[in-house]
Amino acid sequence: MAASYQKFTVAVLVLVSVILYVNSFIIGAPPDTCGNPTTFHTEPLNDSHVGQYLPQDIDKAPYKLFVNARRYENYTFARLKGKEKNAVRITLRAAPGDYFKGFFIQATKSNYSLDRPDRPAYGTFRPVDQNSAPRSCRAAVGVVGGITHTGNTNKTEVSVDWIPPVGCNLGDVQFVATVVRGYSEYWVDIRSDVIQPSGFVRRSLLCELYVDPYNRRLQRRVLQALRELRRRQRQRGPRRG
Ligand SMILES: *[C@@H]1O[C@H](CO)[C@@H](O)[C@H](O)[C@H]1NC(C)=O
Ligand SMILES: *[C@@H]1O[C@H](CO)[C@@H](O)[C@H](O)[C@H]1NC(C)=O
Ligand SMILES: *[C@@H]1O[C@H](CO)[C@@H](O)[C@H](O)[C@H]1NC(C)=O
Ligand SMILES: *[C@@H]1O[C@H](CO)[C@@H](O)[C@H](O)[C@H]1NC(C)=O
């Protein structure tokens, strides 16, 4: 537990210094799908213009995103109750007779518009089979805030596990998927039911920042707290032994 929390702390500190970063990938969704899932597929029309395939009508999406829990739990609290782990299983399923080739799933604030620039991605994802691979997503502790496909075979269903950060109450969380049937045919903003936090009693400053990573006031407070910590360590002087 202490080690896990320390990991979380370190990860949040990394997050403070690297709020946004760029990466390149060879499999799965295009690199920026996490931050901006709405401009997904483009193609050059001629020398000066790039055409865009717009997403299909979300109200008619032949896909659903299911969660196997209504809550995610405080890990310590869950352990006290004898539970093994606090993962939540997410399943993306096509309507009967339908299929998909690609997908990108992330966890975010419930009912928070996808295109808001301050929208965070929460937790980490773990594949349950070879159909998916974790994908870095902005503002994600452990930098694995998303998960995507590994190949473009026709799929009818895929499941992944989501692991919330240890000891941090994220508030209400919702899973959001972009699903691709073909290059020019895709759906954005397919949402799961909302899951709620359970067994939490407090929220640390680092956790507050994780929940709201683009908040300047929180960023300043965390940096201030770090400076204060360093000052006190210096006063205490080097440790012996
Ligand atoms: C390129 O495509 C755009 C959009 O169809 C069009 O308006 C423009 O005239 C085209 N440019 C050339 C050089 O063909
Ligand atoms: C979601 O947000 C919209 C606009 O911010 C609001 O009108 C709506 O009531 C919210 N829905 C829920 C379930 O909170
Ligand atoms: C995927 O399904 C479509 C529609 O049924 C079919 O045309 C296509 O050949 C399938 N692709 C593969 C790789 O099986
Ligand atoms: C998690 O639960 C434990 C045991 O009930 C509690 O002591 C701890 O403060 C909780 N953590 C948070 C972040 O609320």
Short mmCIF file of C-alpha atoms and ligand atoms in Angstrom, two decimals:
data_model
loop_
_atom_site.label_atom_id
_atom_site.label_comp_id
_atom_site.label_asym_id
_atom_site.label_seq_id
_atom_site.Cartn_x
_atom_site.Cartn_y
_atom_site.Cartn_z
CA MET A 1 0.00 0.00 0.00
CA ALA A 2 2.70 2.49 1.05
CA ALA A 3 4.74 1.54 -2.02
CA SER A 4 1.73 1.92 -4.28
CA TYR A 5 0.94 5.32 -2.85
CA GLN A 6 4.54 6.37 -3.31
CA LYS A 7 4.29 5.30 -6.92
CA PHE A 8 1.14 7.39 -7.26
CA THR A 9 2.95 10.37 -5.72
CA VAL A 10 5.88 10.04 -8.08
CA ALA A 11 3.52 9.67 -11.02
CA VAL A 12 1.62 12.82 -10.08
CA LEU A 13 4.89 14.70 -9.83
CA VAL A 14 5.80 13.54 -13.31
CA LEU A 15 2.39 14.73 -14.39
CA VAL A 16 3.03 18.20 -12.95
CA SER A 17 6.14 18.63 -15.05
CA VAL A 18 4.80 16.93 -18.16
CA ILE A 19 1.25 18.10 -18.57
CA LEU A 20 1.31 17.56 -22.29
CA TYR A 21 3.61 15.48 -24.37
CA VAL A 22 3.84 14.06 -27.85
CA ASN A 23 4.35 10.48 -28.80
CA SER A 24 4.36 8.36 -31.91
CA PHE A 25 2.95 4.89 -32.27
CA ILE A 26 2.78 2.21 -34.87
CA ILE A 27 -0.34 0.33 -33.83
CA GLY A 28 -3.86 1.27 -32.79
CA ALA A 29 -5.57 4.62 -32.94
CA PRO A 30 -3.75 7.75 -34.21
CA PRO A 31 -1.58 9.39 -31.51
CA ASP A 32 -3.87 12.27 -30.57
CA THR A 33 -7.09 10.24 -30.30
CA CYS A 34 -6.94 10.62 -26.55
CA GLY A 35 -6.93 14.40 -26.47
CA ASN A 36 -9.11 15.01 -29.48
CA PRO A 37 -11.11 11.97 -30.59
CA THR A 38 -13.26 14.04 -32.94
CA THR A 39 -10.79 14.67 -35.78
CA PHE A 40 -9.90 11.08 -36.23
CA HIS A 41 -9.44 10.22 -39.88
CA THR A 42 -8.24 12.52 -42.59
CA GLU A 43 -6.97 12.04 -46.12
CA PRO A 44 -5.23 14.32 -48.59
CA LEU A 45 -7.63 15.47 -51.33
CA ASN A 46 -5.07 17.43 -53.29
CA ASP A 47 -1.86 19.36 -52.65
CA SER A 48 -3.48 22.08 -50.60
CA HIS A 49 -6.39 20.40 -48.87
CA VAL A 50 -6.95 17.59 -46.49
CA GLY A 51 -10.37 16.03 -46.38
CA GLN A 52 -11.94 14.81 -43.20
CA TYR A 53 -14.23 11.92 -42.62
CA LEU A 54 -16.69 13.10 -40.01
CA PRO A 55 -17.98 10.78 -37.30
CA GLN A 56 -21.22 8.92 -37.85
CA ASP A 57 -24.40 9.82 -36.00
CA ILE A 58 -23.81 8.86 -32.36
CA ASP A 59 -27.51 8.23 -31.72
CA LYS A 60 -27.40 5.40 -34.24
CA ALA A 61 -24.12 3.85 -33.09
CA PRO A 62 -24.28 0.04 -33.34
CA TYR A 63 -21.97 -0.27 -30.31
CA LYS A 64 -22.32 -0.18 -26.54
CA LEU A 65 -19.83 0.21 -23.74
CA PHE A 66 -20.63 -1.89 -20.65
CA VAL A 67 -19.13 -1.73 -17.14
CA ASN A 68 -19.28 -4.64 -14.69
CA ALA A 69 -19.55 -2.43 -11.59
CA ARG A 70 -21.41 0.60 -10.35
CA ARG A 71 -18.53 1.68 -8.14
CA TYR A 72 -14.76 1.73 -7.97
CA GLU A 73 -13.31 1.32 -4.52
CA ASN A 74 -10.70 2.75 -2.23
CA TYR A 75 -8.09 0.00 -2.52
CA THR A 76 -7.31 -0.10 1.22
CA PHE A 77 -10.99 -0.22 2.09
CA ALA A 78 -11.61 -2.96 -0.48
CA ARG A 79 -8.73 -5.03 0.92
CA LEU A 80 -10.18 -4.72 4.44
CA LYS A 81 -13.38 -6.22 3.05
CA GLY A 82 -11.33 -9.10 1.63
CA LYS A 83 -11.58 -8.14 -2.04
CA GLU A 84 -8.72 -9.16 -4.29
CA LYS A 85 -8.48 -6.17 -6.58
CA ASN A 86 -10.31 -3.04 -7.45
CA ALA A 87 -10.31 -3.28 -11.23
CA VAL A 88 -13.41 -2.52 -13.29
CA ARG A 89 -14.05 -4.54 -16.46
CA ILE A 90 -15.14 -2.62 -19.53
CA THR A 91 -16.67 -4.39 -22.51
CA LEU A 92 -17.20 -2.87 -25.93
CA ARG A 93 -19.82 -4.85 -27.84
CA ALA A 94 -21.19 -4.55 -31.36
CA ALA A 95 -24.90 -4.98 -32.08
CA PRO A 96 -25.83 -8.47 -33.39
CA GLY A 97 -24.47 -8.93 -36.92
CA ASP A 98 -22.24 -5.86 -36.65
CA TYR A 99 -18.49 -5.59 -36.03
CA PHE A 100 -15.67 -3.13 -35.50
CA LYS A 101 -12.01 -3.06 -36.42
CA GLY A 102 -10.52 -0.34 -34.22
CA PHE A 103 -11.26 1.36 -30.93
CA PHE A 104 -9.89 3.71 -28.35
CA ILE A 105 -11.21 3.71 -24.78
CA GLN A 106 -10.39 6.13 -21.99
CA ALA A 107 -11.81 6.99 -18.56
CA THR A 108 -12.77 10.57 -17.92
CA LYS A 109 -14.93 12.87 -15.80
CA SER A 110 -18.55 11.90 -16.00
CA ASN A 111 -20.67 14.02 -18.32
CA TYR A 112 -17.67 16.16 -19.33
CA SER A 113 -17.52 17.25 -22.94
CA LEU A 114 -14.87 15.43 -24.97
CA ASP A 115 -13.52 18.56 -26.59
CA ARG A 116 -12.87 20.50 -23.37
CA PRO A 117 -9.13 21.21 -23.31
CA ASP A 118 -8.99 20.65 -19.53
CA ARG A 119 -10.56 17.22 -19.71
CA PRO A 120 -8.35 14.67 -17.88
CA ALA A 121 -7.88 10.94 -18.52
CA TYR A 122 -7.93 8.76 -15.42
CA GLY A 123 -6.32 5.55 -14.23
CA THR A 124 -4.56 2.85 -16.19
CA PHE A 125 -5.82 0.08 -18.47
CA ARG A 126 -4.84 -3.57 -18.70
CA PRO A 127 -5.64 -5.80 -21.67
CA VAL A 128 -7.44 -9.08 -20.92
CA ASP A 129 -6.41 -10.65 -24.25
CA GLN A 130 -4.31 -9.91 -27.33
CA ASN A 131 -6.89 -7.65 -28.95
CA SER A 132 -5.84 -4.57 -27.04
CA ALA A 133 -2.77 -2.68 -25.88
CA PRO A 134 -2.48 0.17 -23.35
CA ARG A 135 -1.93 3.59 -24.82
CA SER A 136 -0.52 6.71 -23.24
CA CYS A 137 -3.10 9.38 -22.75
CA ARG A 138 -2.55 12.98 -21.63
CA ALA A 139 -2.66 13.75 -17.93
CA ALA A 140 -2.74 10.11 -16.96
CA VAL A 141 -0.83 8.89 -13.93
CA GLY A 142 1.38 6.01 -14.99
CA VAL A 143 0.95 7.49 -18.49
CA VAL A 144 -1.38 4.69 -19.57
CA GLY A 145 -4.70 6.47 -19.57
CA GLY A 146 -6.12 4.78 -22.65
CA ILE A 147 -6.29 1.48 -24.52
CA THR A 148 -6.53 0.70 -28.22
CA HIS A 149 -6.70 -2.16 -30.74
CA THR A 150 -3.69 -4.22 -31.79
CA GLY A 151 -4.95 -5.34 -35.20
CA ASN A 152 -7.66 -4.51 -37.72
CA THR A 153 -9.48 -7.83 -37.71
CA ASN A 154 -13.30 -7.79 -37.48
CA LYS A 155 -14.28 -7.92 -33.83
CA THR A 156 -17.68 -8.23 -32.18
CA GLU A 157 -16.56 -7.70 -28.62
CA VAL A 158 -13.51 -6.67 -26.63
CA SER A 159 -12.94 -6.44 -22.86
CA VAL A 160 -10.33 -4.48 -20.92
CA ASP A 161 -9.67 -3.81 -17.23
CA TRP A 162 -9.44 -0.35 -15.75
CA ILE A 163 -7.44 0.25 -12.59
CA PRO A 164 -8.06 3.49 -10.70
CA PRO A 165 -5.11 5.23 -9.05
CA VAL A 166 -4.48 3.98 -5.51
CA GLY A 167 -5.97 6.14 -2.77
CA CYS A 168 -7.49 8.81 -4.97
CA ASN A 169 -11.17 9.68 -5.11
CA LEU A 170 -11.77 10.74 -8.73
CA GLY A 171 -15.44 11.50 -8.29
CA ASP A 172 -17.88 10.15 -10.87
CA VAL A 173 -16.10 8.47 -13.79
CA GLN A 174 -17.33 7.54 -17.25
CA PHE A 175 -15.71 5.48 -19.98
CA VAL A 176 -15.66 6.92 -23.46
CA ALA A 177 -14.94 5.07 -26.70
CA THR A 178 -14.15 5.92 -30.29
CA VAL A 179 -15.07 2.92 -32.46
CA VAL A 180 -13.98 2.33 -36.05
CA ARG A 181 -15.77 0.03 -38.50
CA GLY A 182 -13.80 1.21 -41.51
CA TYR A 183 -11.46 4.04 -42.37
CA SER A 184 -14.28 6.37 -43.35
CA GLU A 185 -16.82 5.00 -40.89
CA TYR A 186 -16.37 5.65 -37.21
CA TRP A 187 -18.25 6.78 -34.11
CA VAL A 188 -16.99 9.12 -31.41
CA ASP A 189 -18.14 9.65 -27.81
CA ILE A 190 -19.77 6.31 -27.06
CA ARG A 191 -20.28 6.46 -23.31
CA SER A 192 -20.69 3.89 -20.56
CA ASP A 193 -22.83 4.21 -17.45
CA VAL A 194 -21.27 6.35 -14.75
CA ILE A 195 -19.37 4.64 -11.93
CA GLN A 196 -19.04 6.21 -8.51
CA PRO A 197 -16.32 6.25 -5.84
CA SER A 198 -16.80 4.04 -2.79
CA GLY A 199 -15.08 3.85 0.60
CA PHE A 200 -13.13 7.11 0.35
CA VAL A 201 -12.94 9.49 3.29
CA ARG A 202 -10.55 12.20 2.14
CA ARG A 203 -8.80 13.67 -0.86
CA SER A 204 -5.12 14.60 -0.70
CA LEU A 205 -3.72 17.64 -2.48
CA LEU A 206 -1.98 15.41 -5.03
CA CYS A 207 -5.24 13.60 -5.66
CA GLU A 208 -7.03 16.92 -6.14
CA LEU A 209 -4.47 17.81 -8.78
CA TYR A 210 -4.84 14.42 -10.45
CA VAL A 211 -8.59 14.95 -10.65
CA ASP A 212 -8.14 18.41 -12.08
CA PRO A 213 -4.63 18.45 -13.65
CA TYR A 214 -5.01 21.65 -15.68
CA ASN A 215 -6.09 23.73 -12.69
CA ARG A 216 -3.42 26.47 -12.29
CA ARG A 217 -4.30 27.19 -8.66
CA LEU A 218 -3.83 23.52 -7.74
CA GLN A 219 -0.61 23.31 -9.75
CA ARG A 220 0.74 26.30 -7.77
CA ARG A 221 -0.36 24.80 -4.44
CA VAL A 222 1.39 21.50 -5.18
CA LEU A 223 4.61 23.23 -6.27
CA GLN A 224 4.46 25.35 -3.12
CA ALA A 225 3.96 22.28 -0.95
CA LEU A 226 6.95 20.62 -2.64
CA ARG A 227 9.15 23.66 -2.05
CA GLU A 228 8.09 23.71 1.61
CA LEU A 229 8.90 20.01 1.92
CA ARG A 230 12.34 20.51 0.41
CA ARG A 231 13.01 23.50 2.70
CA ARG A 232 12.17 21.40 5.76
CA GLN A 233 14.33 18.54 4.56
CA ARG A 234 17.26 20.92 4.16
CA GLN A 235 16.71 22.29 7.68
CA ARG A 236 16.81 18.80 9.09
CA GLY A 237 20.12 18.30 7.33
CA PRO A 238 21.58 15.12 5.82
CA ARG A 239 20.59 11.92 7.57
CA ARG A 240 23.16 9.55 9.00
CA GLY A 241 23.26 5.79 8.90
C1 LIG B 1 -8.40 21.18 -53.41
O1 LIG B 1 -9.63 20.72 -52.85
C2 LIG B 1 -10.42 21.75 -52.34
C3 LIG B 1 -11.63 21.12 -51.63
O2 LIG B 1 -12.29 20.23 -52.48
C4 LIG B 1 -10.82 22.72 -53.44
O3 LIG B 1 -11.62 23.77 -52.93
C5 LIG B 1 -9.55 23.29 -54.07
O4 LIG B 1 -9.87 24.12 -55.15
C6 LIG B 1 -8.65 22.18 -54.53
N1 LIG B 1 -7.38 22.72 -54.97
C7 LIG B 1 -6.80 22.34 -56.11
C8 LIG B 1 -5.48 22.98 -56.43
O5 LIG B 1 -7.32 21.53 -56.85
C1 LIG B 2 -24.61 16.80 -18.14
O1 LIG B 2 -24.17 18.11 -18.46
C2 LIG B 2 -25.12 18.90 -19.13
C3 LIG B 2 -24.47 20.20 -19.55
O2 LIG B 2 -23.34 20.51 -18.81
C4 LIG B 2 -26.33 19.11 -18.20
O3 LIG B 2 -27.32 19.87 -18.84
C5 LIG B 2 -26.90 17.73 -17.83
O4 LIG B 2 -27.94 17.87 -16.90
C6 LIG B 2 -25.81 16.84 -17.22
N1 LIG B 2 -26.34 15.49 -17.02
C7 LIG B 2 -26.12 14.79 -15.93
C8 LIG B 2 -26.70 13.42 -15.91
O5 LIG B 2 -25.47 15.22 -14.99
C1 LIG B 3 -15.19 -7.95 -42.09
O1 LIG B 3 -16.59 -7.92 -42.28
C2 LIG B 3 -16.99 -7.34 -43.50
C3 LIG B 3 -18.50 -7.25 -43.51
O2 LIG B 3 -19.09 -8.49 -43.18
C4 LIG B 3 -16.43 -8.14 -44.67
O3 LIG B 3 -16.77 -7.52 -45.89
C5 LIG B 3 -14.93 -8.21 -44.54
O4 LIG B 3 -14.40 -9.05 -45.52
C6 LIG B 3 -14.53 -8.76 -43.17
N1 LIG B 3 -13.08 -8.64 -43.05
C7 LIG B 3 -12.34 -9.66 -42.60
C8 LIG B 3 -10.87 -9.40 -42.54
O5 LIG B 3 -12.82 -10.73 -42.27
C1 LIG B 4 -9.38 4.35 2.30
O1 LIG B 4 -9.90 3.54 3.32
C2 LIG B 4 -9.13 3.47 4.49
C3 LIG B 4 -9.77 2.44 5.41
O2 LIG B 4 -11.13 2.71 5.61
C4 LIG B 4 -9.03 4.87 5.09
O3 LIG B 4 -8.24 4.81 6.26
C5 LIG B 4 -8.40 5.80 4.08
O4 LIG B 4 -8.36 7.12 4.58
C6 LIG B 4 -9.20 5.79 2.80
N1 LIG B 4 -8.49 6.59 1.77
C7 LIG B 4 -9.02 7.66 1.19
C8 LIG B 4 -8.16 8.30 0.18
O5 LIG B 4 -10.11 8.11 1.43
#
